[in-house]
mmCIF file of N, CA and C in Angstrom:
data_model
loop_
_atom_site.group_PDB
_atom_site.id
_atom_site.type_symbol
_atom_site.label_atom_id
_atom_site.label_comp_id
_atom_site.label_asym_id
_atom_site.label_seq_id
_atom_site.Cartn_x
_atom_site.Cartn_y
_atom_site.Cartn_z
ATOM 1 N N MET A 245 -21.474 15.764 -4.020
ATOM 2 C CA MET A 245 -20.367 16.605 -4.434
ATOM 3 C C MET A 245 -20.192 16.464 -5.934
ATOM 4 N N SER A 246 -20.115 17.581 -6.629
ATOM 5 C CA SER A 246 -19.985 17.531 -8.077
ATOM 6 C C SER A 246 -18.532 17.306 -8.474
ATOM 7 N N TYR A 247 -18.367 16.654 -9.609
ATOM 8 C CA TYR A 247 -17.038 16.360 -10.120
ATOM 9 C C TYR A 247 -16.606 17.484 -11.042
ATOM 10 N N LYS A 248 -15.421 17.994 -10.859
ATOM 11 C CA LYS A 248 -14.886 19.035 -11.727
ATOM 12 C C LYS A 248 -13.739 18.448 -12.522
ATOM 13 N N GLN A 249 -13.786 18.677 -13.819
ATOM 14 C CA GLN A 249 -12.735 18.168 -14.689
ATOM 15 C C GLN A 249 -11.422 18.887 -14.384
ATOM 16 N N LYS A 250 -10.300 18.187 -14.557
ATOM 17 C CA LYS A 250 -8.994 18.778 -14.298
ATOM 18 C C LYS A 250 -8.759 19.977 -15.208
ATOM 19 N N LEU A 251 -8.033 20.939 -14.673
ATOM 20 C CA LEU A 251 -7.685 22.128 -15.444
ATOM 21 C C LEU A 251 -6.443 21.868 -16.273
ATOM 22 N N SER A 252 -6.350 22.549 -17.382
ATOM 23 C CA SER A 252 -5.136 22.456 -18.205
ATOM 24 C C SER A 252 -4.019 23.235 -17.518
ATOM 25 N N VAL A 253 -2.799 23.015 -17.973
ATOM 26 C CA VAL A 253 -1.655 23.741 -17.439
ATOM 27 C C VAL A 253 -1.873 25.242 -17.621
ATOM 28 N N GLU A 254 -2.358 25.630 -18.787
ATOM 29 C CA GLU A 254 -2.577 27.046 -19.079
ATOM 30 C C GLU A 254 -3.601 27.667 -18.131
ATOM 31 N N GLU A 255 -4.659 26.929 -17.838
ATOM 32 C CA GLU A 255 -5.683 27.432 -16.926
ATOM 33 C C GLU A 255 -5.130 27.603 -15.515
ATOM 34 N N LYS A 256 -4.343 26.639 -15.067
ATOM 35 C CA LYS A 256 -3.738 26.736 -13.738
ATOM 36 C C LYS A 256 -2.818 27.948 -13.657
ATOM 37 N N VAL A 257 -1.981 28.124 -14.673
ATOM 38 C CA VAL A 257 -1.050 29.252 -14.690
ATOM 39 C C VAL A 257 -1.815 30.574 -14.664
ATOM 40 N N GLN A 258 -2.865 30.665 -15.454
ATOM 41 C CA GLN A 258 -3.644 31.900 -15.514
ATOM 42 C C GLN A 258 -4.242 32.248 -14.151
ATOM 43 N N ILE A 259 -4.817 31.267 -13.484
ATOM 44 C CA ILE A 259 -5.428 31.519 -12.176
ATOM 45 C C ILE A 259 -4.367 31.891 -11.140
ATOM 46 N N VAL A 260 -3.256 31.186 -11.151
ATOM 47 C CA VAL A 260 -2.181 31.495 -10.200
ATOM 48 C C VAL A 260 -1.646 32.903 -10.454
ATOM 49 N N GLN A 261 -1.450 33.265 -11.708
ATOM 50 C CA GLN A 261 -0.954 34.603 -12.018
ATOM 51 C C GLN A 261 -1.950 35.684 -11.592
ATOM 52 N N GLU A 262 -3.232 35.454 -11.810
ATOM 53 C CA GLU A 262 -4.244 36.421 -11.367
ATOM 54 C C GLU A 262 -4.182 36.602 -9.856
ATOM 55 N N TYR A 263 -3.994 35.499 -9.143
ATOM 56 C CA TYR A 263 -3.883 35.570 -7.692
ATOM 57 C C TYR A 263 -2.625 36.355 -7.281
ATOM 58 N N LEU A 264 -1.488 36.026 -7.892
ATOM 59 C CA LEU A 264 -0.231 36.681 -7.527
ATOM 60 C C LEU A 264 -0.239 38.176 -7.849
ATOM 61 N N LYS A 265 -0.972 38.569 -8.871
ATOM 62 C CA LYS A 265 -1.069 39.989 -9.238
ATOM 63 C C LYS A 265 -2.106 40.726 -8.395
ATOM 64 N N GLY A 266 -2.792 39.996 -7.518
ATOM 65 C CA GLY A 266 -3.762 40.615 -6.628
ATOM 66 C C GLY A 266 -5.113 40.882 -7.270
ATOM 67 N N ARG A 267 -5.362 40.302 -8.410
ATOM 68 C CA ARG A 267 -6.637 40.517 -9.100
ATOM 69 C C ARG A 267 -7.771 39.712 -8.475
ATOM 70 N N ILE A 268 -7.424 38.570 -7.871
ATOM 71 C CA ILE A 268 -8.404 37.740 -7.181
ATOM 72 C C ILE A 268 -7.793 37.276 -5.861
ATOM 73 N N GLY A 269 -8.640 36.959 -4.925
ATOM 74 C CA GLY A 269 -8.173 36.483 -3.629
ATOM 75 C C GLY A 269 -7.996 34.971 -3.619
ATOM 76 N N MET A 270 -7.478 34.472 -2.518
ATOM 77 C CA MET A 270 -7.224 33.038 -2.371
ATOM 78 C C MET A 270 -8.520 32.231 -2.495
ATOM 79 N N ASN A 271 -9.576 32.677 -1.837
ATOM 80 C CA ASN A 271 -10.842 31.930 -1.895
ATOM 81 C C ASN A 271 -11.370 31.838 -3.320
ATOM 82 N N GLU A 272 -11.343 32.941 -4.036
ATOM 83 C CA GLU A 272 -11.834 32.954 -5.416
ATOM 84 C C GLU A 272 -10.956 32.089 -6.315
ATOM 85 N N ALA A 273 -9.656 32.169 -6.123
ATOM 86 C CA ALA A 273 -8.728 31.368 -6.931
ATOM 87 C C ALA A 273 -8.970 29.878 -6.700
ATOM 88 N N ALA A 274 -9.135 29.496 -5.450
ATOM 89 C CA ALA A 274 -9.402 28.090 -5.137
ATOM 90 C C ALA A 274 -10.737 27.649 -5.722
ATOM 91 N N ARG A 275 -11.745 28.519 -5.628
ATOM 92 C CA ARG A 275 -13.059 28.192 -6.188
ATOM 93 C C ARG A 275 -12.968 27.977 -7.702
ATOM 94 N N ARG A 276 -12.302 28.900 -8.395
ATOM 95 C CA ARG A 276 -12.147 28.769 -9.855
ATOM 96 C C ARG A 276 -11.370 27.515 -10.234
ATOM 97 N N SER A 277 -10.436 27.151 -9.388
ATOM 98 C CA SER A 277 -9.592 25.982 -9.665
ATOM 99 C C SER A 277 -10.282 24.674 -9.330
ATOM 100 N N GLY A 278 -11.303 24.764 -8.485
ATOM 101 C CA GLY A 278 -11.998 23.551 -8.067
ATOM 102 C C GLY A 278 -11.227 22.746 -7.052
ATOM 103 N N VAL A 279 -10.349 23.432 -6.298
ATOM 104 C CA VAL A 279 -9.552 22.758 -5.269
ATOM 105 C C VAL A 279 -9.705 23.517 -3.959
ATOM 106 N N ARG A 280 -9.260 22.907 -2.894
ATOM 107 C CA ARG A 280 -9.277 23.571 -1.586
ATOM 108 C C ARG A 280 -8.181 24.621 -1.528
ATOM 109 N N ARG A 281 -8.338 25.546 -0.606
ATOM 110 C CA ARG A 281 -7.342 26.623 -0.445
ATOM 111 C C ARG A 281 -5.942 26.078 -0.222
ATOM 112 N N GLN A 282 -5.830 25.050 0.592
ATOM 113 C CA GLN A 282 -4.518 24.476 0.893
ATOM 114 C C GLN A 282 -3.857 23.947 -0.380
ATOM 115 N N SER A 283 -4.625 23.288 -1.228
ATOM 116 C CA SER A 283 -4.078 22.781 -2.483
ATOM 117 C C SER A 283 -3.657 23.926 -3.398
ATOM 118 N N PHE A 284 -4.507 24.947 -3.476
ATOM 119 C CA PHE A 284 -4.160 26.089 -4.330
ATOM 120 C C PHE A 284 -2.900 26.778 -3.810
ATOM 121 N N ASN A 285 -2.777 26.884 -2.501
ATOM 122 C CA ASN A 285 -1.574 27.479 -1.916
ATOM 123 C C ASN A 285 -0.329 26.689 -2.327
ATOM 124 N N GLY A 286 -0.450 25.367 -2.391
ATOM 125 C CA GLY A 286 0.651 24.531 -2.872
ATOM 126 C C GLY A 286 0.985 24.829 -4.327
ATOM 127 N N TRP A 287 -0.048 25.045 -5.138
ATOM 128 C CA TRP A 287 0.178 25.414 -6.545
ATOM 129 C C TRP A 287 1.001 26.693 -6.623
ATOM 130 N N VAL A 288 0.636 27.670 -5.786
ATOM 131 C CA VAL A 288 1.327 28.955 -5.801
ATOM 132 C C VAL A 288 2.791 28.774 -5.416
ATOM 133 N N ARG A 289 3.051 28.040 -4.334
ATOM 134 C CA ARG A 289 4.440 27.805 -3.902
ATOM 135 C C ARG A 289 5.240 27.124 -5.001
ATOM 136 N N ASN A 290 4.662 26.106 -5.607
ATOM 137 C CA ASN A 290 5.363 25.382 -6.667
ATOM 138 C C ASN A 290 5.590 26.259 -7.890
ATOM 139 N N TYR A 291 4.603 27.064 -8.233
ATOM 140 C CA TYR A 291 4.731 27.963 -9.383
ATOM 141 C C TYR A 291 5.823 29.004 -9.134
ATOM 142 N N GLU A 292 5.876 29.541 -7.926
ATOM 143 C CA GLU A 292 6.911 30.522 -7.601
ATOM 144 C C GLU A 292 8.304 29.912 -7.692
ATOM 145 N N ALA A 293 8.420 28.640 -7.393
ATOM 146 C CA ALA A 293 9.718 27.969 -7.436
ATOM 147 C C ALA A 293 10.091 27.511 -8.842
ATOM 148 N N ASP A 294 9.126 26.947 -9.576
ATOM 149 C CA ASP A 294 9.449 26.292 -10.854
ATOM 150 C C ASP A 294 8.773 26.901 -12.069
ATOM 151 N N GLY A 295 7.941 27.914 -11.872
ATOM 152 C CA GLY A 295 7.227 28.493 -13.008
ATOM 153 C C GLY A 295 6.248 27.491 -13.591
ATOM 154 N N VAL A 296 6.039 27.572 -14.903
ATOM 155 C CA VAL A 296 5.089 26.699 -15.593
ATOM 156 C C VAL A 296 5.445 25.224 -15.400
ATOM 157 N N ASP A 297 6.728 24.926 -15.270
ATOM 158 C CA ASP A 297 7.167 23.533 -15.094
ATOM 159 C C ASP A 297 6.523 22.867 -13.885
ATOM 160 N N ALA A 298 6.074 23.663 -12.925
ATOM 161 C CA ALA A 298 5.441 23.104 -11.723
ATOM 162 C C ALA A 298 4.195 22.299 -12.069
ATOM 163 N N PHE A 299 3.564 22.623 -13.185
ATOM 164 C CA PHE A 299 2.319 21.959 -13.556
ATOM 165 C C PHE A 299 2.504 20.895 -14.631
ATOM 166 N N LEU A 300 3.721 20.674 -15.059
ATOM 167 C CA LEU A 300 3.997 19.660 -16.076
ATOM 168 C C LEU A 300 4.340 18.337 -15.397
ATOM 169 N N PRO A 301 4.032 17.224 -16.056
ATOM 170 C CA PRO A 301 4.418 15.926 -15.480
ATOM 171 C C PRO A 301 5.939 15.853 -15.353
ATOM 172 N N HIS A 302 6.403 15.240 -14.286
ATOM 173 C CA HIS A 302 7.836 15.107 -14.077
ATOM 174 C C HIS A 302 8.147 13.809 -13.338
ATOM 175 N N LYS A 303 9.383 13.410 -13.461
ATOM 176 C CA LYS A 303 9.836 12.219 -12.749
ATOM 177 C C LYS A 303 10.343 12.631 -11.372
ATOM 178 N N ASN A 304 10.435 11.660 -10.495
ATOM 179 C CA ASN A 304 10.983 11.923 -9.168
ATOM 180 C C ASN A 304 12.432 12.364 -9.296
ATOM 181 N N ARG A 305 12.817 13.277 -8.444
ATOM 182 C CA ARG A 305 14.182 13.782 -8.456
ATOM 183 C C ARG A 305 15.085 12.822 -7.702
ATOM 184 N N ILE A 306 16.335 12.742 -8.140
ATOM 185 C CA ILE A 306 17.328 11.900 -7.470
ATOM 186 C C ILE A 306 18.420 12.825 -6.945
ATOM 187 N N TYR A 307 18.767 12.652 -5.672
ATOM 188 C CA TYR A 307 19.738 13.518 -5.029
ATOM 189 C C TYR A 307 20.990 12.724 -4.674
ATOM 190 N N SER A 308 22.134 13.339 -4.891
ATOM 191 C CA SER A 308 23.399 12.680 -4.598
ATOM 192 C C SER A 308 23.591 12.565 -3.091
ATOM 193 N N PRO A 309 24.394 11.584 -2.669
ATOM 194 C CA PRO A 309 24.696 11.465 -1.232
ATOM 195 C C PRO A 309 25.364 12.736 -0.691
ATOM 196 N N GLU A 310 26.171 13.408 -1.505
ATOM 197 C CA GLU A 310 26.844 14.629 -1.068
ATOM 198 C C GLU A 310 25.835 15.736 -0.763
ATOM 199 N N LEU A 311 24.839 15.876 -1.632
ATOM 200 C CA LEU A 311 23.815 16.893 -1.429
ATOM 201 C C LEU A 311 22.994 16.582 -0.179
ATOM 202 N N LYS A 312 22.661 15.317 0.007
ATOM 203 C CA LYS A 312 21.906 14.924 1.188
ATOM 204 C C LYS A 312 22.709 15.207 2.462
ATOM 205 N N ARG A 313 23.998 14.867 2.420
ATOM 206 C CA ARG A 313 24.853 15.087 3.595
ATOM 207 C C ARG A 313 24.964 16.580 3.906
ATOM 208 N N ALA A 314 25.083 17.413 2.873
ATOM 209 C CA ALA A 314 25.166 18.862 3.085
ATOM 210 C C ALA A 314 23.893 19.370 3.759
ATOM 211 N N ALA A 315 22.758 18.852 3.336
ATOM 212 C CA ALA A 315 21.485 19.264 3.937
ATOM 213 C C ALA A 315 21.426 18.854 5.404
ATOM 214 N N VAL A 316 21.839 17.638 5.686
ATOM 215 C CA VAL A 316 21.828 17.147 7.070
ATOM 216 C C VAL A 316 22.755 17.989 7.931
ATOM 217 N N GLU A 317 23.952 18.264 7.427
ATOM 218 C CA GLU A 317 24.923 19.033 8.209
ATOM 219 C C GLU A 317 24.415 20.441 8.490
ATOM 220 N N GLU A 318 23.801 21.077 7.491
ATOM 221 C CA GLU A 318 23.263 22.421 7.719
ATOM 222 C C GLU A 318 22.126 22.383 8.734
ATOM 223 N N TYR A 319 21.270 21.392 8.617
ATOM 224 C CA TYR A 319 20.150 21.284 9.550
ATOM 225 C C TYR A 319 20.658 21.067 10.976
ATOM 226 N N LEU A 320 21.593 20.134 11.148
ATOM 227 C CA LEU A 320 22.106 19.817 12.475
ATOM 228 C C LEU A 320 22.909 20.973 13.073
ATOM 229 N N SER A 321 23.536 21.787 12.228
ATOM 230 C CA SER A 321 24.327 22.910 12.738
ATOM 231 C C SER A 321 23.450 24.093 13.122
ATOM 232 N N GLY A 322 22.175 24.030 12.762
ATOM 233 C CA GLY A 322 21.266 25.110 13.117
ATOM 234 C C GLY A 322 21.304 26.285 12.155
ATOM 235 N N ILE A 323 21.949 26.131 11.012
ATOM 236 C CA ILE A 323 22.044 27.219 10.032
ATOM 237 C C ILE A 323 20.669 27.613 9.512
ATOM 238 N N GLY A 324 19.813 26.627 9.340
ATOM 239 C CA GLY A 324 18.487 26.930 8.820
ATOM 240 C C GLY A 324 17.451 25.973 9.360
ATOM 241 N N SER A 325 16.212 26.359 9.160
ATOM 242 C CA SER A 325 15.105 25.489 9.565
ATOM 243 C C SER A 325 14.932 24.390 8.530
ATOM 244 N N LEU A 326 14.153 23.397 8.875
ATOM 245 C CA LEU A 326 13.848 22.326 7.937
ATOM 246 C C LEU A 326 13.265 22.908 6.651
ATOM 247 N N SER A 327 12.376 23.871 6.807
ATOM 248 C CA SER A 327 11.745 24.523 5.667
ATOM 249 C C SER A 327 12.772 25.193 4.764
ATOM 250 N N GLU A 328 13.678 25.955 5.350
ATOM 251 C CA GLU A 328 14.687 26.671 4.570
ATOM 252 C C GLU A 328 15.646 25.721 3.863
ATOM 253 N N ILE A 329 16.039 24.670 4.541
ATOM 254 C CA ILE A 329 16.983 23.733 3.945
ATOM 255 C C ILE A 329 16.340 22.965 2.793
ATOM 256 N N CYS A 330 15.108 22.534 2.984
ATOM 257 C CA CYS A 330 14.412 21.852 1.889
ATOM 258 C C CYS A 330 14.281 22.777 0.685
ATOM 259 N N LYS A 331 14.011 24.031 0.957
ATOM 260 C CA LYS A 331 13.826 24.998 -0.133
ATOM 261 C C LYS A 331 15.146 25.321 -0.821
ATOM 262 N N ASN A 332 16.172 25.605 -0.055
ATOM 263 C CA ASN A 332 17.413 26.127 -0.610
ATOM 264 C C ASN A 332 18.415 25.073 -1.049
ATOM 265 N N ILE A 333 18.473 23.965 -0.355
ATOM 266 C CA ILE A 333 19.530 22.997 -0.650
ATOM 267 C C ILE A 333 19.019 21.803 -1.419
ATOM 268 N N ILE A 334 18.018 21.145 -0.895
ATOM 269 C CA ILE A 334 17.619 19.883 -1.488
ATOM 270 C C ILE A 334 16.623 20.056 -2.606
ATOM 271 N N PHE A 335 15.532 20.684 -2.336
ATOM 272 C CA PHE A 335 14.445 20.643 -3.300
ATOM 273 C C PHE A 335 14.368 21.850 -4.207
ATOM 274 N N GLY A 336 14.828 22.987 -3.760
ATOM 275 C CA GLY A 336 14.678 24.177 -4.570
ATOM 276 C C GLY A 336 13.241 24.652 -4.649
ATOM 277 N N VAL A 337 12.398 24.105 -3.793
ATOM 278 C CA VAL A 337 11.000 24.525 -3.761
ATOM 279 C C VAL A 337 10.615 24.798 -2.322
ATOM 280 N N PRO A 338 9.611 25.619 -2.121
ATOM 281 C CA PRO A 338 9.192 25.906 -0.750
ATOM 282 C C PRO A 338 8.746 24.654 -0.012
ATOM 283 N N TYR A 339 8.866 24.715 1.283
ATOM 284 C CA TYR A 339 8.498 23.613 2.164
ATOM 285 C C TYR A 339 6.997 23.348 2.123
ATOM 286 N N SER A 340 6.650 22.105 2.103
ATOM 287 C CA SER A 340 5.267 21.685 2.326
ATOM 288 C C SER A 340 5.344 20.461 3.221
ATOM 289 N N SER A 341 4.222 20.025 3.744
ATOM 290 C CA SER A 341 4.272 18.887 4.660
ATOM 291 C C SER A 341 4.844 17.661 3.960
ATOM 292 N N GLY A 342 4.493 17.446 2.709
ATOM 293 C CA GLY A 342 5.041 16.305 1.962
ATOM 294 C C GLY A 342 6.529 16.457 1.735
ATOM 295 N N THR A 343 6.951 17.663 1.366
ATOM 296 C CA THR A 343 8.366 17.933 1.161
ATOM 297 C C THR A 343 9.122 17.745 2.458
ATOM 298 N N GLY A 344 8.549 18.240 3.553
ATOM 299 C CA GLY A 344 9.204 18.097 4.849
ATOM 300 C C GLY A 344 9.393 16.649 5.219
ATOM 301 N N PHE A 345 8.395 15.832 4.955
ATOM 302 C CA PHE A 345 8.506 14.411 5.246
ATOM 303 C C PHE A 345 9.614 13.786 4.407
ATOM 304 N N ARG A 346 9.656 14.112 3.124
ATOM 305 C CA ARG A 346 10.708 13.558 2.256
ATOM 306 C C ARG A 346 12.075 14.038 2.698
ATOM 307 N N CYS A 347 12.158 15.298 3.112
ATOM 308 C CA CYS A 347 13.429 15.853 3.561
ATOM 309 C C CYS A 347 13.911 15.127 4.811
ATOM 310 N N ILE A 348 13.014 14.884 5.744
ATOM 311 C CA ILE A 348 13.374 14.164 6.962
ATOM 312 C C ILE A 348 13.840 12.750 6.618
ATOM 313 N N MET A 349 13.130 12.099 5.700
ATOM 314 C CA MET A 349 13.519 10.744 5.311
ATOM 315 C C MET A 349 14.908 10.754 4.681
ATOM 316 N N LEU A 350 15.207 11.758 3.865
ATOM 317 C CA LEU A 350 16.536 11.861 3.271
ATOM 318 C C LEU A 350 17.582 12.049 4.351
ATOM 319 N N MET A 351 17.253 12.873 5.339
ATOM 320 C CA MET A 351 18.199 13.110 6.426
ATOM 321 C C MET A 351 18.448 11.832 7.214
ATOM 322 N N GLU A 352 17.380 11.097 7.483
ATOM 323 C CA GLU A 352 17.538 9.860 8.245
ATOM 324 C C GLU A 352 18.353 8.835 7.471
ATOM 325 N N THR A 353 18.155 8.748 6.177
ATOM 326 C CA THR A 353 18.899 7.757 5.394
ATOM 327 C C THR A 353 20.311 8.225 5.107
ATOM 328 N N SER A 354 20.579 9.529 5.272
ATOM 329 C CA SER A 354 21.910 10.060 5.006
ATOM 330 C C SER A 354 22.772 10.129 6.247
ATOM 331 N N THR A 355 22.159 10.127 7.420
ATOM 332 C CA THR A 355 22.897 10.265 8.664
ATOM 333 C C THR A 355 23.560 8.941 9.005
ATOM 334 N N PRO A 356 24.879 8.947 9.216
ATOM 335 C CA PRO A 356 25.568 7.700 9.554
ATOM 336 C C PRO A 356 25.057 7.123 10.869
ATOM 337 N N LYS A 357 24.927 5.810 10.910
ATOM 338 C CA LYS A 357 24.455 5.138 12.125
ATOM 339 C C LYS A 357 25.521 5.166 13.209
ATOM 340 N N ASN A 358 26.785 5.083 12.802
ATOM 341 C CA ASN A 358 27.872 5.080 13.756
ATOM 342 C C ASN A 358 28.869 6.148 13.319
ATOM 343 N N THR A 359 28.807 7.313 13.934
ATOM 344 C CA THR A 359 29.622 8.444 13.536
ATOM 345 C C THR A 359 31.098 8.131 13.666
ATOM 346 N N GLN A 360 31.517 7.420 14.721
ATOM 347 C CA GLN A 360 32.935 7.110 14.901
ATOM 348 C C GLN A 360 33.445 6.252 13.755
ATOM 349 N N GLU A 361 32.631 5.305 13.301
ATOM 350 C CA GLU A 361 33.048 4.436 12.215
ATOM 351 C C GLU A 361 33.259 5.237 10.938
ATOM 352 N N VAL A 362 32.380 6.198 10.678
ATOM 353 C CA VAL A 362 32.493 7.014 9.472
ATOM 354 C C VAL A 362 33.712 7.922 9.551
ATOM 355 N N GLU A 363 33.955 8.522 10.737
ATOM 356 C CA GLU A 363 35.103 9.405 10.883
ATOM 357 C C GLU A 363 36.410 8.649 10.776
ATOM 358 N N ALA A 364 36.440 7.405 11.153
ATOM 359 C CA ALA A 364 37.669 6.617 11.113
ATOM 360 C C ALA A 364 38.041 6.214 9.694
ATOM 361 N N THR A 365 37.062 6.197 8.788
ATOM 362 C CA THR A 365 37.374 5.750 7.421
ATOM 363 C C THR A 365 37.829 6.863 6.533
#
């Protein structure tokens, strides 16, 4: 397997934009990028959510307990799917398997162990 050097931010943006404008298909975009289709699809989702910033280095996001609780409450009430809640409330980016896992972990750490104890306080 040959090694392909990483693409610059500008190159990634150009390929994603060509794909979104319908100038190239998913297979061609992934080939030009040197990544698998699934990875390129993740690039597209992230780009649609964050624009060029999706390809810039960033620190992990920190979410307040209030935001986490709101996400848990919406999920438990059935207002939205895990995907929709991760996208709209917590992350602001489309759902991916990694995002879904992080969202579930946030929900588990935000959900009170003893609901009666929390309601009493």
